[in-house]
C-alpha positions as a printed Julia matrix, in Angstrom:
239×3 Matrix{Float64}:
 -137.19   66.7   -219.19
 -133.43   67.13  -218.37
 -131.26   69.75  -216.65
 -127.6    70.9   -216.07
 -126.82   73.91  -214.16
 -125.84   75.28  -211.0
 -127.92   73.8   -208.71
 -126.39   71.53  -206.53
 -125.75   72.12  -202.97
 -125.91   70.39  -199.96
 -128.12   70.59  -196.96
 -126.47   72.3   -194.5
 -125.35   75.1   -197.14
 -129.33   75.24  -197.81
 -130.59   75.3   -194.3
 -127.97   78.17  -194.28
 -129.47   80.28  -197.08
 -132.81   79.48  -195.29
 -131.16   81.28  -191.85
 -130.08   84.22  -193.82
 -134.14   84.44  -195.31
 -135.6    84.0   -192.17
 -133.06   87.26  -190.75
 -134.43   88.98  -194.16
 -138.24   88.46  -193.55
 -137.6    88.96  -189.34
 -135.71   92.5   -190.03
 -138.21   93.5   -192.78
 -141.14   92.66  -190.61
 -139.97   94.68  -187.44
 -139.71   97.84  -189.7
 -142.91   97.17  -191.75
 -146.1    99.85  -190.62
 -149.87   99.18  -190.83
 -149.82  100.54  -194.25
 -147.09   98.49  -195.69
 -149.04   95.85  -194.43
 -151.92   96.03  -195.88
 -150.17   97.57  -199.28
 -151.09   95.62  -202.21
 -148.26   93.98  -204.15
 -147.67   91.79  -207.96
 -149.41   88.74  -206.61
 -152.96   89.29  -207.91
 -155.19   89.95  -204.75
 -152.67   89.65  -202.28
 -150.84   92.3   -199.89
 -147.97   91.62  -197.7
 -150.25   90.9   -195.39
 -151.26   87.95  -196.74
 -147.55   86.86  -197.97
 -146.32   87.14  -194.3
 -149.85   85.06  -193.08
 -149.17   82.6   -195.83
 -145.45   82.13  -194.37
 -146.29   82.05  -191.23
 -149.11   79.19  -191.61
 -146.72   77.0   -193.46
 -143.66   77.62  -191.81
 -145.66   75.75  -188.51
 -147.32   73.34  -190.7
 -143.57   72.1   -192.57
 -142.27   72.24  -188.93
 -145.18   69.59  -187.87
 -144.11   67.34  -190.71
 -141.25   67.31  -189.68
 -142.46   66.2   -185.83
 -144.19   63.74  -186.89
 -142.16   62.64  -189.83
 -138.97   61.78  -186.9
 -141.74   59.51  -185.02
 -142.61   57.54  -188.05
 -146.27   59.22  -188.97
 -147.17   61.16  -191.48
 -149.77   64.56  -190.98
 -151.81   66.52  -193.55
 -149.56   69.9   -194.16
 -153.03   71.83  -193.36
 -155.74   69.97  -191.45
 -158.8    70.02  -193.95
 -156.57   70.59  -196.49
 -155.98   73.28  -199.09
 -158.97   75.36  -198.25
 -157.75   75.22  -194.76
 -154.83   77.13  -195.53
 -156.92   79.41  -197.99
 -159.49   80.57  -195.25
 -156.57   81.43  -192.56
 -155.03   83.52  -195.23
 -158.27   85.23  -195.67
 -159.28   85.62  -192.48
 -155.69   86.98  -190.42
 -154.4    88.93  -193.41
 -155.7    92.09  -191.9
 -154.93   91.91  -188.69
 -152.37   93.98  -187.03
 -149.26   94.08  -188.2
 -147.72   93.59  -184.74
 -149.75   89.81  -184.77
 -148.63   89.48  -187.96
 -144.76   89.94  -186.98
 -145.8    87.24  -183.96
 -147.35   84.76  -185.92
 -144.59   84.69  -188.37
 -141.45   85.49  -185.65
 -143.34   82.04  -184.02
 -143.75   79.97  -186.65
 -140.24   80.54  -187.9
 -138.77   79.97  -184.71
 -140.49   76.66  -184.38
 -139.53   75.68  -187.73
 -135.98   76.31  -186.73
 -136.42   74.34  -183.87
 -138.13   70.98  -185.78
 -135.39   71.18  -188.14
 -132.35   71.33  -185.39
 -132.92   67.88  -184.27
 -132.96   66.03  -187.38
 -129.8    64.55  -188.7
 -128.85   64.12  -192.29
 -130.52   60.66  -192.89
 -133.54   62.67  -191.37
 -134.15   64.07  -194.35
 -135.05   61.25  -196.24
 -137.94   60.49  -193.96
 -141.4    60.3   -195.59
 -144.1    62.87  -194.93
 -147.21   64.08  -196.52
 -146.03   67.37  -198.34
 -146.56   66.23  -201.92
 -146.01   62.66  -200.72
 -142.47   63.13  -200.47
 -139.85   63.45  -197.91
 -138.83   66.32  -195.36
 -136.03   67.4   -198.11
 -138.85   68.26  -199.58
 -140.28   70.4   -197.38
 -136.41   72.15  -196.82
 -136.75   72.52  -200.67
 -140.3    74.15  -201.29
 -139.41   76.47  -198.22
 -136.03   77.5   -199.46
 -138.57   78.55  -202.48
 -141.43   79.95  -200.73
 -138.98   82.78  -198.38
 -136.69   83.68  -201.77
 -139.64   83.89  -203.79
 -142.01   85.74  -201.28
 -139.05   88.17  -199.97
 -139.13   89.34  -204.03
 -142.88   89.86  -203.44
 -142.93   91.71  -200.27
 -140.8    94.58  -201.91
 -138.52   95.11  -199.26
 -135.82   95.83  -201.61
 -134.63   92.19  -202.55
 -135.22   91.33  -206.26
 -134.91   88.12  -207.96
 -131.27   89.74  -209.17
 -130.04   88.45  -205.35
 -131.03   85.33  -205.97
 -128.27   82.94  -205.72
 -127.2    80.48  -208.97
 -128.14   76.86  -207.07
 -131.53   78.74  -206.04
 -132.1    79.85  -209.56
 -131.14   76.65  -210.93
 -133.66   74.85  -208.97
 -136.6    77.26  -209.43
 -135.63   76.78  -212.72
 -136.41   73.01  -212.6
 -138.77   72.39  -210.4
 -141.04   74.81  -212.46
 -140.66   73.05  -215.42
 -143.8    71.44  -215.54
 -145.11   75.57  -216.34
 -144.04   74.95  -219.42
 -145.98   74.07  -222.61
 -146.13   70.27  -223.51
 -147.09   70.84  -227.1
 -143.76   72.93  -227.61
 -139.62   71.77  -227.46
 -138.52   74.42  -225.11
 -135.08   74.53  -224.62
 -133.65   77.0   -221.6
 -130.28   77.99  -222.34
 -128.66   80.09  -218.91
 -125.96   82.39  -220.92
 -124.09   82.99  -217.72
 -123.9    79.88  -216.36
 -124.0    77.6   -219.1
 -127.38   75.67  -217.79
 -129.7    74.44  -220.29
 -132.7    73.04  -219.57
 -135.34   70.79  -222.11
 -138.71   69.92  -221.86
 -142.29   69.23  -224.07
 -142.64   68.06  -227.62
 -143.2    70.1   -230.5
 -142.12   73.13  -232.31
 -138.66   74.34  -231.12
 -138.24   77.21  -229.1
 -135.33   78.32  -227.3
 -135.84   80.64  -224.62
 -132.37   82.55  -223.63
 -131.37   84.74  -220.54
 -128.9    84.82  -217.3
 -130.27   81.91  -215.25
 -131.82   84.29  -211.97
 -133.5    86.4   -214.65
 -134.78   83.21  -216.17
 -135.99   81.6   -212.98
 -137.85   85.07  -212.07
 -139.53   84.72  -215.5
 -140.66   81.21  -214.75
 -141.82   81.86  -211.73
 -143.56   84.85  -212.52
 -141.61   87.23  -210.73
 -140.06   90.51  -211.7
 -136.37   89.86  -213.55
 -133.91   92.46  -214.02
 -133.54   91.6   -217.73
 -136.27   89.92  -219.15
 -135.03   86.47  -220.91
 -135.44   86.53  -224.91
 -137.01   83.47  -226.87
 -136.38   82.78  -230.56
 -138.97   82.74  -233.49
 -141.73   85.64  -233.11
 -144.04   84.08  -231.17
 -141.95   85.42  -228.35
 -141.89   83.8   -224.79
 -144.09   80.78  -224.12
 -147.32   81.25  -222.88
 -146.91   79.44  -218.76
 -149.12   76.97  -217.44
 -150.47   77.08  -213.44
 -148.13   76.56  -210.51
 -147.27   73.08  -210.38
């Protein structure tokens, strides 16, 4: 698996972008009615409802990693785990949409506030998202509010995406791709390419946000082209 493209950018130009999505999701949410709210949208089963629940639940739970993370412990993102975090989305997804705006205004705020003690060796601290470190935490939620601010339909498409984001959707995802195929992403606007699998060759082509909405399964402006007429490969699950 290898990459080249345009996505490398320091923290404090990340945490920045992250600002600018919280503002996004904070002004959408303050304008968004009982009906938007419980409107269904692309994600199969889901409404905004649950989107802003979702974001809300793990913006607190990556703000407790990092807590514990500067004290030298590590925390399960969700206590009881993954169907933890699946019954709470069930559960508060209908609720009002003024406790929805709360839960998520809260949990934003006290992300912001985990994150505005730590210092840039911080980052590098282990924690139990994924068994990583808190950048990776700063990473997956730099993904989760771009990504989920395209689902919410609040008039910010995948096209706004900026080049390092796309980039790094781009790669992180590339485990979505088919191991018994040589896929080779080539970003026409960037330059970017992208490799990964064995097998027959296929070269999928597109601008690079359009390409990183397609691997993500998002909605791109123009939908990325692959050679051969088998057409796009077929993705695997979320990795």
């Amino acid at each position: 698996m290898s990459a080249a493209g345009q996505g490398g950018i320091e923290i404090p130009e990340r945490v920045e972008s992250i600002a600018e999505a919280h503002d996004r999701l904070r002004a959408a949410t303050a304008e968004m009615t009982e009906e938007q709210a419980r409107a269904s949208i692309d994600l199969p089963g889901w409404t905004r409802g649950h989107v802003l629940t979702h974001l809300a639940d793990l913006s607190r739970a990556f703000a407790r990693q990092a807590r514990y993370a500067v004290e030298g412990r590590t925390v399960e993102v969700y206590d009881g785990g993954r169907p933890t975090r699946d019954r709470n989305i069930e559960a508060n997804h209908g609720r009002e949409i003024a406790w929805l705006r709360d839960q998520l205004d809260g949990g934003l705020a006290e992300l912001e506030e985990a994150w505005s003690v730590l210092g840039a060796a911080d980052w590098d601290r282990p924690c139990a998202y994924r068994d990583s470190t808190l950048l990776a935490t700063q990473l997956a939620w730099w993904r989760e509010t771009e990504l989920h601010s395209v689902d919410l339909g609040i008039g910010y498409g995948s096209e706004r995406w900026s080049l390092p984001l796309s980039a790094h959707v781009i790669e992180f995802l590339q485990p979505r791709l088919p191991k018994d195929a040589a896929v080779r992403i080539v970003a026409e606007d960037t330059g970017g390419e992208w490799t990964a699998g064995e097998g027959a060759p296929v070269v999928v082509r597109g601008d690079q946000r359009s390409v990183a909405a397609w691997i993500s399964g998002r909605p791109a402006v123009r939908t990325p082209s692959a050679d051969g007429p088998a057409g796009l490969p077929e993705l695997n699950a979320w990795p």
